[in-house]
Amino acid sequence: AIQPSFHFLNVLKPYFDTNQLLDQEIYPNTSAEIKTMFSWSSSTGKYPGGRNRTSSQTNNVALHSNATAQGGGFSRSDHINSFIEDPTLKPSTRRVSSDDSTYDTVFQTKSNNALILRVHLAPSPPGHPCRAPAMTLVGIRASHPWIDNKMRVIGYTLISSDASWNASGMKLGQSVNAVVQHFQLNPPNVIEITDAGLKNIQNKMSPPTHQEINVAAQTVAAATPPHPNLNQVLNEDKAKAKRKMEALNFPVVPSNFPELDQMSRDDMDSLISDESKFAEFVSNMPVVSEMNSLRDSIVDEAIQSAKSNFSKNEELLLLNTEVRLLHEKVLGQVMEFKKLDEEKSKLCMPPNIKQVLMELKTKKKSAFNESEEIAASWVDNGDINIIDFTKQFLEKRTVYHMRAAKIERLTVAR
């Protein structure tokens, strides 16, 4: 077991350097991704999880890299490098096997528990696809839908079989990130911490202070883009539609019509009097044909846009329901937080000296009466020996004098 020194920074992806934290120095990271990781201590030779540190560095993956074994287009060394060089995972990941097959990553959940995820990527025969990684929570006994009774991760379907893993197209670093984030946001119910090093980590952890939470909230607010104004969106849509209309290649309105110049007055009268004949004549004119063709293309585009929008209707309804439920959940949690914060404020307030003095005087009188009753009972009845009487009487009398001394000190302090 190890003793990695660290201090809880905030809930917004802090990284911990143990050499700095030995001096209680804090260096916040302003990334808004919810990741709380730890750095391993460099001052000790062991790590939590029951395995000793190996002498070589974590980026030495040449022992069993199997560069020719392809899985989803990636070699085994690609998978391992994506894991140990991941900017989020790297500070808290160390190799715990003599070869390059097994690594431990320490992280913290939103329930303020420290966990160790052990990742094992077994070598595969030359020319064969990469094996699916095996992931296990070590050093604890816990319950969670994603883990079995041996603490193996079984709920992440991409690593359930070699075929699923190779078909996923994901690298090992992405998968470990996904599993870590799931356990951070959905912590397991830790029944027992069995590893001494992990227990030491847990004992040293402290909850975030109000100042740290406020800094984290301000960081998230600064990193989150503001919601667009509805009127602004509508104006932008109108301007976009106007630009699109201006870009349309409308046909030029002709200044003369050669078809009519060749017709006699009687033919024109006949054409005007027959609506169907007139409509046919107009529709055959080149400028009208061109306009009809442009109209049809615009209608087809509008139909396609409508179908595309309608296809997202169900997804939008589901998202709307999810947002509404999350909103209600957040409101409930905010109300609960306010209630607990009020209770905490009351508990942390200094006691009212007058009320304390009144209670002490009442309790002092009660202790005096109890001691007098013991003395009177012994004098009148003599039913206990002198040793038992002395013991009982002095216990009550000592309480009486302690309360009297406290009253005197509080009175002088006022």
Coordinates of C-alpha atoms in Angstrom, one line a residue:
A1 CA 0.0 0.0 0.0
I2 CA 1.2 3.6 -0.7
Q3 CA 0.7 7.0 0.9
P4 CA 0.1 9.3 -2.1
S5 CA -0.4 12.8 -0.8
F6 CA -3.2 14.9 -2.3
H7 CA -5.8 17.4 -1.5
F8 CA -9.3 17.7 -3.1
L9 CA -9.3 20.7 -5.3
N10 CA -12.7 21.1 -7.0
V11 CA -15.2 19.2 -9.1
L12 CA -13.9 20.5 -12.4
K13 CA -11.2 18.3 -13.7
P14 CA -8.4 19.1 -11.3
Y15 CA -5.1 17.3 -11.5
F16 CA -2.9 16.7 -8.5
D17 CA 0.8 16.8 -8.3
T18 CA 1.8 15.1 -5.1
N19 CA 5.1 16.9 -4.7
Q20 CA 3.3 20.3 -4.7
L21 CA 0.5 19.0 -2.5
L22 CA 3.0 18.0 0.2
D23 CA 3.4 21.8 0.7
Q24 CA -0.4 22.3 0.5
E25 CA -0.2 24.2 -2.8
I26 CA -3.2 24.3 -5.1
Y27 CA -3.0 24.8 -8.8
P28 CA -6.6 24.9 -10.3
N29 CA -7.3 23.7 -13.8
T30 CA -10.1 25.6 -15.6
S31 CA -11.3 22.9 -17.9
A32 CA -15.1 22.4 -17.5
E33 CA -15.1 18.6 -18.1
I34 CA -16.2 16.7 -15.0
K35 CA -13.0 14.7 -14.2
T36 CA -11.4 14.5 -10.8
M37 CA -8.1 12.6 -11.1
F38 CA -5.0 12.1 -8.9
S39 CA -1.3 12.0 -9.6
W40 CA 0.7 9.1 -8.2
S41 CA 3.2 9.8 -5.5
S42 CA 6.8 9.7 -6.7
S43 CA 8.2 9.4 -3.2
T44 CA 7.2 5.8 -2.5
G45 CA 7.9 2.4 -4.1
K46 CA 4.4 1.0 -3.9
Y47 CA 0.9 1.8 -5.3
P48 CA -2.6 0.9 -4.1
G49 CA -4.2 -2.1 -5.5
G50 CA -1.8 -4.7 -4.2
R51 CA 1.0 -4.5 -6.9
N52 CA 4.5 -3.0 -6.7
R53 CA 5.7 -0.3 -9.0
T54 CA 7.8 -1.6 -12.0
S55 CA 11.2 0.0 -12.6
S56 CA 10.6 1.0 -16.2
Q57 CA 8.6 3.9 -17.4
T58 CA 4.9 3.7 -18.4
N59 CA 5.6 4.7 -22.0
N60 CA 7.8 1.7 -22.6
V61 CA 5.3 -0.6 -24.4
A62 CA 7.7 -2.5 -26.6
L63 CA 7.5 -5.8 -24.7
H64 CA 4.3 -7.1 -26.3
S65 CA 3.2 -4.3 -28.6
N66 CA 2.0 -6.6 -31.4
A67 CA 2.0 -3.8 -33.9
T68 CA 0.8 -6.2 -36.6
A69 CA -2.3 -7.3 -34.7
Q70 CA -5.1 -5.1 -35.9
G71 CA -8.3 -4.4 -34.0
G72 CA -10.7 -1.9 -35.5
G73 CA -7.8 -0.5 -37.5
F74 CA -5.6 0.0 -34.5
S75 CA -2.6 -2.0 -33.3
R76 CA -2.1 -3.0 -29.7
S77 CA 0.5 -0.3 -29.3
D78 CA -1.9 2.3 -30.7
H79 CA -4.4 1.3 -28.0
I80 CA -1.9 1.4 -25.1
N81 CA -0.4 4.7 -26.2
S82 CA -3.8 6.3 -26.5
F83 CA -4.4 5.2 -22.9
I84 CA -1.1 6.1 -21.2
E85 CA -0.7 9.4 -23.2
D86 CA -4.2 10.6 -22.7
P87 CA -4.0 14.1 -21.2
T88 CA -6.8 13.3 -18.6
L89 CA -5.7 9.8 -17.6
K90 CA -1.9 10.1 -17.8
P91 CA -1.3 11.9 -14.4
S92 CA -3.2 9.2 -12.5
T93 CA -2.2 6.1 -14.5
R94 CA 0.7 3.7 -13.7
R95 CA 1.8 0.4 -15.0
V96 CA 1.5 -2.4 -12.4
S97 CA 2.7 -5.4 -14.3
S98 CA 6.2 -6.5 -15.3
D99 CA 5.1 -6.3 -19.0
D100 CA 2.9 -3.6 -20.7
S101 CA -0.4 -5.4 -20.2
T102 CA -1.8 -4.0 -16.9
Y103 CA -2.3 -0.4 -15.7
D104 CA -4.1 1.2 -12.7
T105 CA -5.9 4.6 -12.9
V106 CA -7.0 6.4 -9.8
F107 CA -9.9 8.7 -9.9
Q108 CA -12.5 10.4 -7.6
T109 CA -16.3 10.2 -7.9
K110 CA -18.8 12.9 -7.2
S111 CA -19.6 11.1 -3.9
N112 CA -16.1 11.9 -2.8
N113 CA -14.8 8.3 -3.1
A114 CA -11.4 7.4 -4.5
L115 CA -11.5 4.4 -6.9
I116 CA -8.9 2.4 -8.8
L117 CA -9.7 1.1 -12.3
R118 CA -7.3 -1.7 -13.3
V119 CA -7.1 -2.1 -17.1
H120 CA -5.6 -5.3 -18.6
L121 CA -4.9 -5.6 -22.4
A122 CA -3.6 -9.1 -23.0
P123 CA -1.3 -9.7 -26.0
S124 CA -2.8 -11.4 -29.0
P125 CA -1.1 -13.8 -31.4
P126 CA 0.6 -12.2 -34.4
G127 CA -1.8 -11.5 -37.2
H128 CA -4.9 -11.8 -35.0
P129 CA -7.2 -8.9 -34.0
C130 CA -6.6 -7.2 -30.7
R131 CA -8.1 -8.8 -27.6
A132 CA -10.8 -6.8 -25.7
P133 CA -9.5 -5.1 -22.6
A134 CA -10.6 -6.3 -19.2
M135 CA -11.4 -3.6 -16.6
T136 CA -11.8 -4.2 -12.8
L137 CA -12.3 -2.0 -9.8
V138 CA -9.6 -3.1 -7.3
G139 CA -9.2 -2.6 -3.6
I140 CA -12.9 -2.4 -2.8
R141 CA -16.1 -4.5 -2.4
A142 CA -19.0 -2.6 -4.0
S143 CA -22.3 -2.9 -5.9
H144 CA -23.1 -1.3 -9.2
P145 CA -25.1 -2.3 -12.3
W146 CA -21.8 -2.2 -14.3
I147 CA -19.8 -4.6 -12.1
D148 CA -20.1 -8.2 -11.1
N149 CA -19.4 -9.8 -7.7
K150 CA -15.7 -10.0 -8.6
M151 CA -15.6 -6.2 -9.3
R152 CA -15.1 -6.8 -13.1
V153 CA -16.7 -4.2 -15.4
I154 CA -19.4 -6.0 -17.4
G155 CA -21.8 -3.2 -18.1
Y156 CA -19.7 -1.5 -20.8
T157 CA -20.8 -3.5 -23.8
L158 CA -17.9 -2.4 -26.2
I159 CA -15.5 -4.6 -24.2
S160 CA -17.9 -7.5 -23.6
S161 CA -16.2 -9.6 -26.4
D162 CA -13.3 -9.4 -28.8
A163 CA -15.7 -9.0 -31.7
S164 CA -17.6 -6.1 -30.1
W165 CA -14.3 -4.4 -29.2
N166 CA -12.8 -4.6 -32.7
A167 CA -16.1 -3.5 -34.3
S168 CA -16.4 -0.4 -32.1
G169 CA -13.6 1.6 -33.8
M170 CA -12.6 3.1 -30.4
K171 CA -9.2 3.3 -28.9
L172 CA -8.4 2.1 -25.4
G173 CA -7.9 5.6 -24.1
Q174 CA -11.4 6.6 -25.2
S175 CA -13.0 3.5 -23.6
V176 CA -11.2 4.0 -20.3
N177 CA -12.3 7.7 -20.3
A178 CA -15.9 6.6 -20.8
V179 CA -15.8 4.0 -18.0
V180 CA -14.1 6.4 -15.6
Q181 CA -16.6 9.2 -16.3
H182 CA -19.5 6.8 -15.9
F183 CA -18.3 5.7 -12.4
Q184 CA -17.6 9.4 -11.5
L185 CA -21.1 10.5 -12.3
N186 CA -22.8 7.2 -11.2
P187 CA -20.6 6.1 -8.3
P188 CA -20.8 2.5 -7.0
N189 CA -22.1 1.7 -3.6
V190 CA -18.8 1.1 -1.8
I191 CA -19.4 -1.6 0.9
E192 CA -15.8 -2.0 2.0
I193 CA -12.3 -0.7 1.1
T194 CA -10.0 -3.7 1.2
D195 CA -6.8 -2.1 0.0
A196 CA -4.7 -0.3 2.7
G197 CA -3.3 2.3 0.2
L198 CA -6.7 3.1 -1.2
K199 CA -8.1 3.4 2.4
N200 CA -5.3 5.8 3.2
I201 CA -6.2 7.9 0.2
Q202 CA -9.9 7.9 1.2
N203 CA -9.1 8.9 4.8
K204 CA -7.1 11.9 3.6
M205 CA -9.8 13.2 1.3
S206 CA -11.8 16.2 2.3
P207 CA -15.0 17.6 0.8
P208 CA -14.9 20.8 -1.3
T209 CA -15.2 24.1 0.4
H210 CA -17.8 26.7 -0.4
Q211 CA -15.0 28.8 -2.0
E212 CA -13.9 25.9 -4.2
I213 CA -17.5 25.2 -5.3
N214 CA -18.0 28.9 -6.1
V215 CA -14.8 29.0 -8.2
A216 CA -15.9 25.8 -10.0
A217 CA -19.4 27.3 -10.7
Q218 CA -17.8 30.5 -12.1
T219 CA -15.5 28.4 -14.3
V220 CA -18.3 26.5 -15.7
A221 CA -20.3 29.7 -16.3
A222 CA -17.4 31.3 -18.1
A223 CA -16.8 28.2 -20.3
T224 CA -20.5 27.8 -21.2
P225 CA -21.6 29.8 -24.2
P226 CA -24.7 32.0 -23.5
H227 CA -28.1 30.8 -24.8
P228 CA -29.1 32.5 -28.1
N229 CA -31.8 35.1 -27.9
L230 CA -35.0 34.0 -29.7
N231 CA -35.4 37.3 -31.5
Q232 CA -31.8 37.2 -32.6
V233 CA -32.2 33.7 -34.0
L234 CA -35.4 34.8 -35.9
N235 CA -33.7 37.8 -37.3
E236 CA -30.7 35.7 -38.4
D237 CA -33.1 33.2 -40.1
K238 CA -34.8 36.1 -41.9
A239 CA -31.5 37.5 -43.1
K240 CA -30.4 34.1 -44.3
A241 CA -33.6 33.6 -46.2
K242 CA -33.3 37.0 -47.8
R243 CA -29.7 36.3 -48.9
K244 CA -30.9 32.9 -50.3
M245 CA -33.7 34.6 -52.3
E246 CA -31.3 37.2 -53.7
A247 CA -29.0 34.4 -54.8
L248 CA -31.7 32.7 -56.8
N249 CA -31.3 33.1 -60.6
F250 CA -34.7 34.5 -61.5
P251 CA -35.3 34.8 -65.4
V252 CA -35.4 38.3 -66.8
V253 CA -38.9 39.5 -67.7
P254 CA -39.0 39.9 -71.5
S255 CA -39.7 43.4 -72.9
N256 CA -41.6 41.9 -75.9
F257 CA -43.2 38.6 -76.9
P258 CA -42.4 37.4 -80.4
E259 CA -45.2 34.7 -80.2
L260 CA -47.8 37.5 -80.0
D261 CA -46.3 39.6 -82.7
Q262 CA -46.9 36.8 -85.2
M263 CA -50.6 36.4 -84.3
S264 CA -53.6 38.2 -85.9
R265 CA -56.2 40.1 -84.0
D266 CA -58.7 37.3 -84.4
D267 CA -56.2 34.8 -83.0
M268 CA -55.6 37.0 -80.0
D269 CA -59.3 37.4 -79.4
S270 CA -59.8 33.6 -79.6
L271 CA -56.9 33.0 -77.3
I272 CA -58.2 35.4 -74.7
S273 CA -61.7 34.0 -74.8
D274 CA -60.6 30.4 -74.2
E275 CA -59.1 30.1 -70.7
S276 CA -57.6 26.6 -71.2
K277 CA -56.1 27.5 -74.5
F278 CA -54.6 30.7 -73.0
A279 CA -53.2 28.8 -70.0
E280 CA -51.6 26.3 -72.4
F281 CA -50.1 29.1 -74.4
V282 CA -48.6 30.8 -71.4
S283 CA -47.2 27.7 -69.9
N284 CA -45.3 27.0 -73.1
M285 CA -43.6 30.3 -73.1
P286 CA -39.8 30.0 -72.2
V287 CA -39.8 32.5 -69.4
V288 CA -42.8 30.8 -67.7
S289 CA -41.2 27.3 -68.1
E290 CA -38.1 28.6 -66.5
M291 CA -40.0 30.1 -63.6
N292 CA -42.0 26.8 -63.1
S293 CA -38.8 24.9 -63.1
L294 CA -37.3 27.2 -60.4
R295 CA -40.5 27.0 -58.4
D296 CA -40.5 23.2 -58.5
S297 CA -36.8 23.1 -57.3
I298 CA -37.7 25.4 -54.4
V299 CA -40.7 23.3 -53.4
D300 CA -38.6 20.1 -53.6
E301 CA -36.0 21.7 -51.3
A302 CA -38.7 22.8 -48.8
I303 CA -40.2 19.3 -48.8
Q304 CA -36.8 17.8 -48.1
S305 CA -36.2 20.3 -45.3
A306 CA -39.6 19.5 -43.8
K307 CA -39.0 15.8 -43.9
S308 CA -35.6 16.3 -42.3
N309 CA -37.1 18.4 -39.5
F310 CA -40.0 16.0 -39.0
S311 CA -37.6 13.1 -38.7
K312 CA -36.0 14.8 -35.6
N313 CA -39.4 15.3 -34.0
E314 CA -39.2 12.2 -31.8
E315 CA -35.6 12.9 -30.8
L316 CA -36.5 16.5 -29.8
L317 CA -39.5 15.3 -27.8
L318 CA -37.3 12.8 -25.9
L319 CA -34.7 15.5 -25.3
N320 CA -37.4 17.9 -24.1
T321 CA -38.7 15.3 -21.7
E322 CA -35.1 14.6 -20.5
V323 CA -34.4 18.3 -20.0
R324 CA -37.7 18.8 -18.1
L325 CA -36.9 15.9 -15.8
L326 CA -33.4 17.2 -15.2
H327 CA -34.8 20.6 -14.5
E328 CA -37.2 19.3 -12.0
K329 CA -34.4 17.2 -10.4
V330 CA -32.1 20.2 -10.2
L331 CA -34.8 22.3 -8.6
G332 CA -35.4 19.6 -6.0
Q333 CA -31.7 19.4 -5.3
V334 CA -31.4 23.2 -5.0
M335 CA -34.2 23.3 -2.5
E336 CA -32.6 20.4 -0.5
F337 CA -29.2 22.2 -0.7
K338 CA -30.8 25.5 0.6
K339 CA -32.5 23.6 3.4
L340 CA -29.2 21.8 4.4
D341 CA -27.3 25.1 4.1
E342 CA -29.7 26.8 6.5
E343 CA -29.4 23.9 9.0
K344 CA -25.6 24.1 8.7
S345 CA -25.6 27.8 9.3
K346 CA -27.7 27.3 12.4
L347 CA -25.4 24.6 13.7
C348 CA -22.3 26.7 13.0
M349 CA -23.6 29.8 14.7
P350 CA -22.0 30.5 18.1
P351 CA -24.4 29.7 20.9
N352 CA -26.3 32.4 22.7
I353 CA -24.5 33.0 26.0
K354 CA -27.6 34.0 27.9
Q355 CA -29.3 30.7 26.9
V356 CA -26.2 28.7 27.8
L357 CA -26.0 30.3 31.2
M358 CA -29.6 29.6 31.9
E359 CA -29.2 26.0 31.0
L360 CA -26.0 25.6 33.0
K361 CA -27.7 27.1 36.1
T362 CA -30.6 24.7 35.7
K363 CA -28.2 21.7 35.3
K364 CA -26.0 22.9 38.2
K365 CA -29.0 23.1 40.5
S366 CA -30.0 19.6 39.3
A367 CA -26.6 18.2 40.1
F368 CA -26.6 19.8 43.5
N369 CA -30.0 18.4 44.4
E370 CA -29.0 14.9 43.2
S371 CA -25.9 15.0 45.4
E372 CA -27.9 16.2 48.4
E373 CA -30.4 13.4 47.9
I374 CA -27.6 10.9 48.0
A375 CA -26.3 12.4 51.2
A376 CA -29.7 12.6 52.8
S377 CA -30.5 9.0 51.9
W378 CA -27.2 7.8 53.4
V379 CA -27.7 9.7 56.6
D380 CA -31.3 8.6 57.0
N381 CA -31.1 5.0 55.9
G382 CA -27.4 4.1 55.8
D383 CA -28.2 1.4 53.3
I384 CA -24.8 1.6 51.4
N385 CA -21.3 1.5 52.8
I386 CA -19.1 4.5 53.1
I387 CA -17.0 3.7 50.0
D388 CA -20.0 3.5 47.6
F389 CA -21.6 6.6 49.2
T390 CA -18.4 8.6 48.8
K391 CA -18.0 7.5 45.1
Q392 CA -21.6 8.4 44.2
F393 CA -21.6 11.7 46.2
L394 CA -18.3 12.9 44.7
E395 CA -19.4 12.1 41.1
K396 CA -22.5 14.3 41.4
R397 CA -20.7 17.0 43.4
T398 CA -17.9 17.2 40.8
V399 CA -20.5 17.8 38.1
Y400 CA -22.0 20.5 40.2
H401 CA -18.7 22.3 40.7
M402 CA -17.7 21.9 37.0
R403 CA -20.9 23.6 36.0
A404 CA -20.5 26.3 38.6
A405 CA -17.0 27.0 37.2
K406 CA -18.2 27.2 33.7
I407 CA -20.9 29.7 34.8
E408 CA -18.3 31.8 36.5
R409 CA -16.0 31.8 33.4
L410 CA -18.9 32.7 31.0
T411 CA -20.0 35.5 33.3
V412 CA -16.5 37.0 33.5
A413 CA -16.1 36.7 29.7
R414 CA -19.2 38.8 29.1

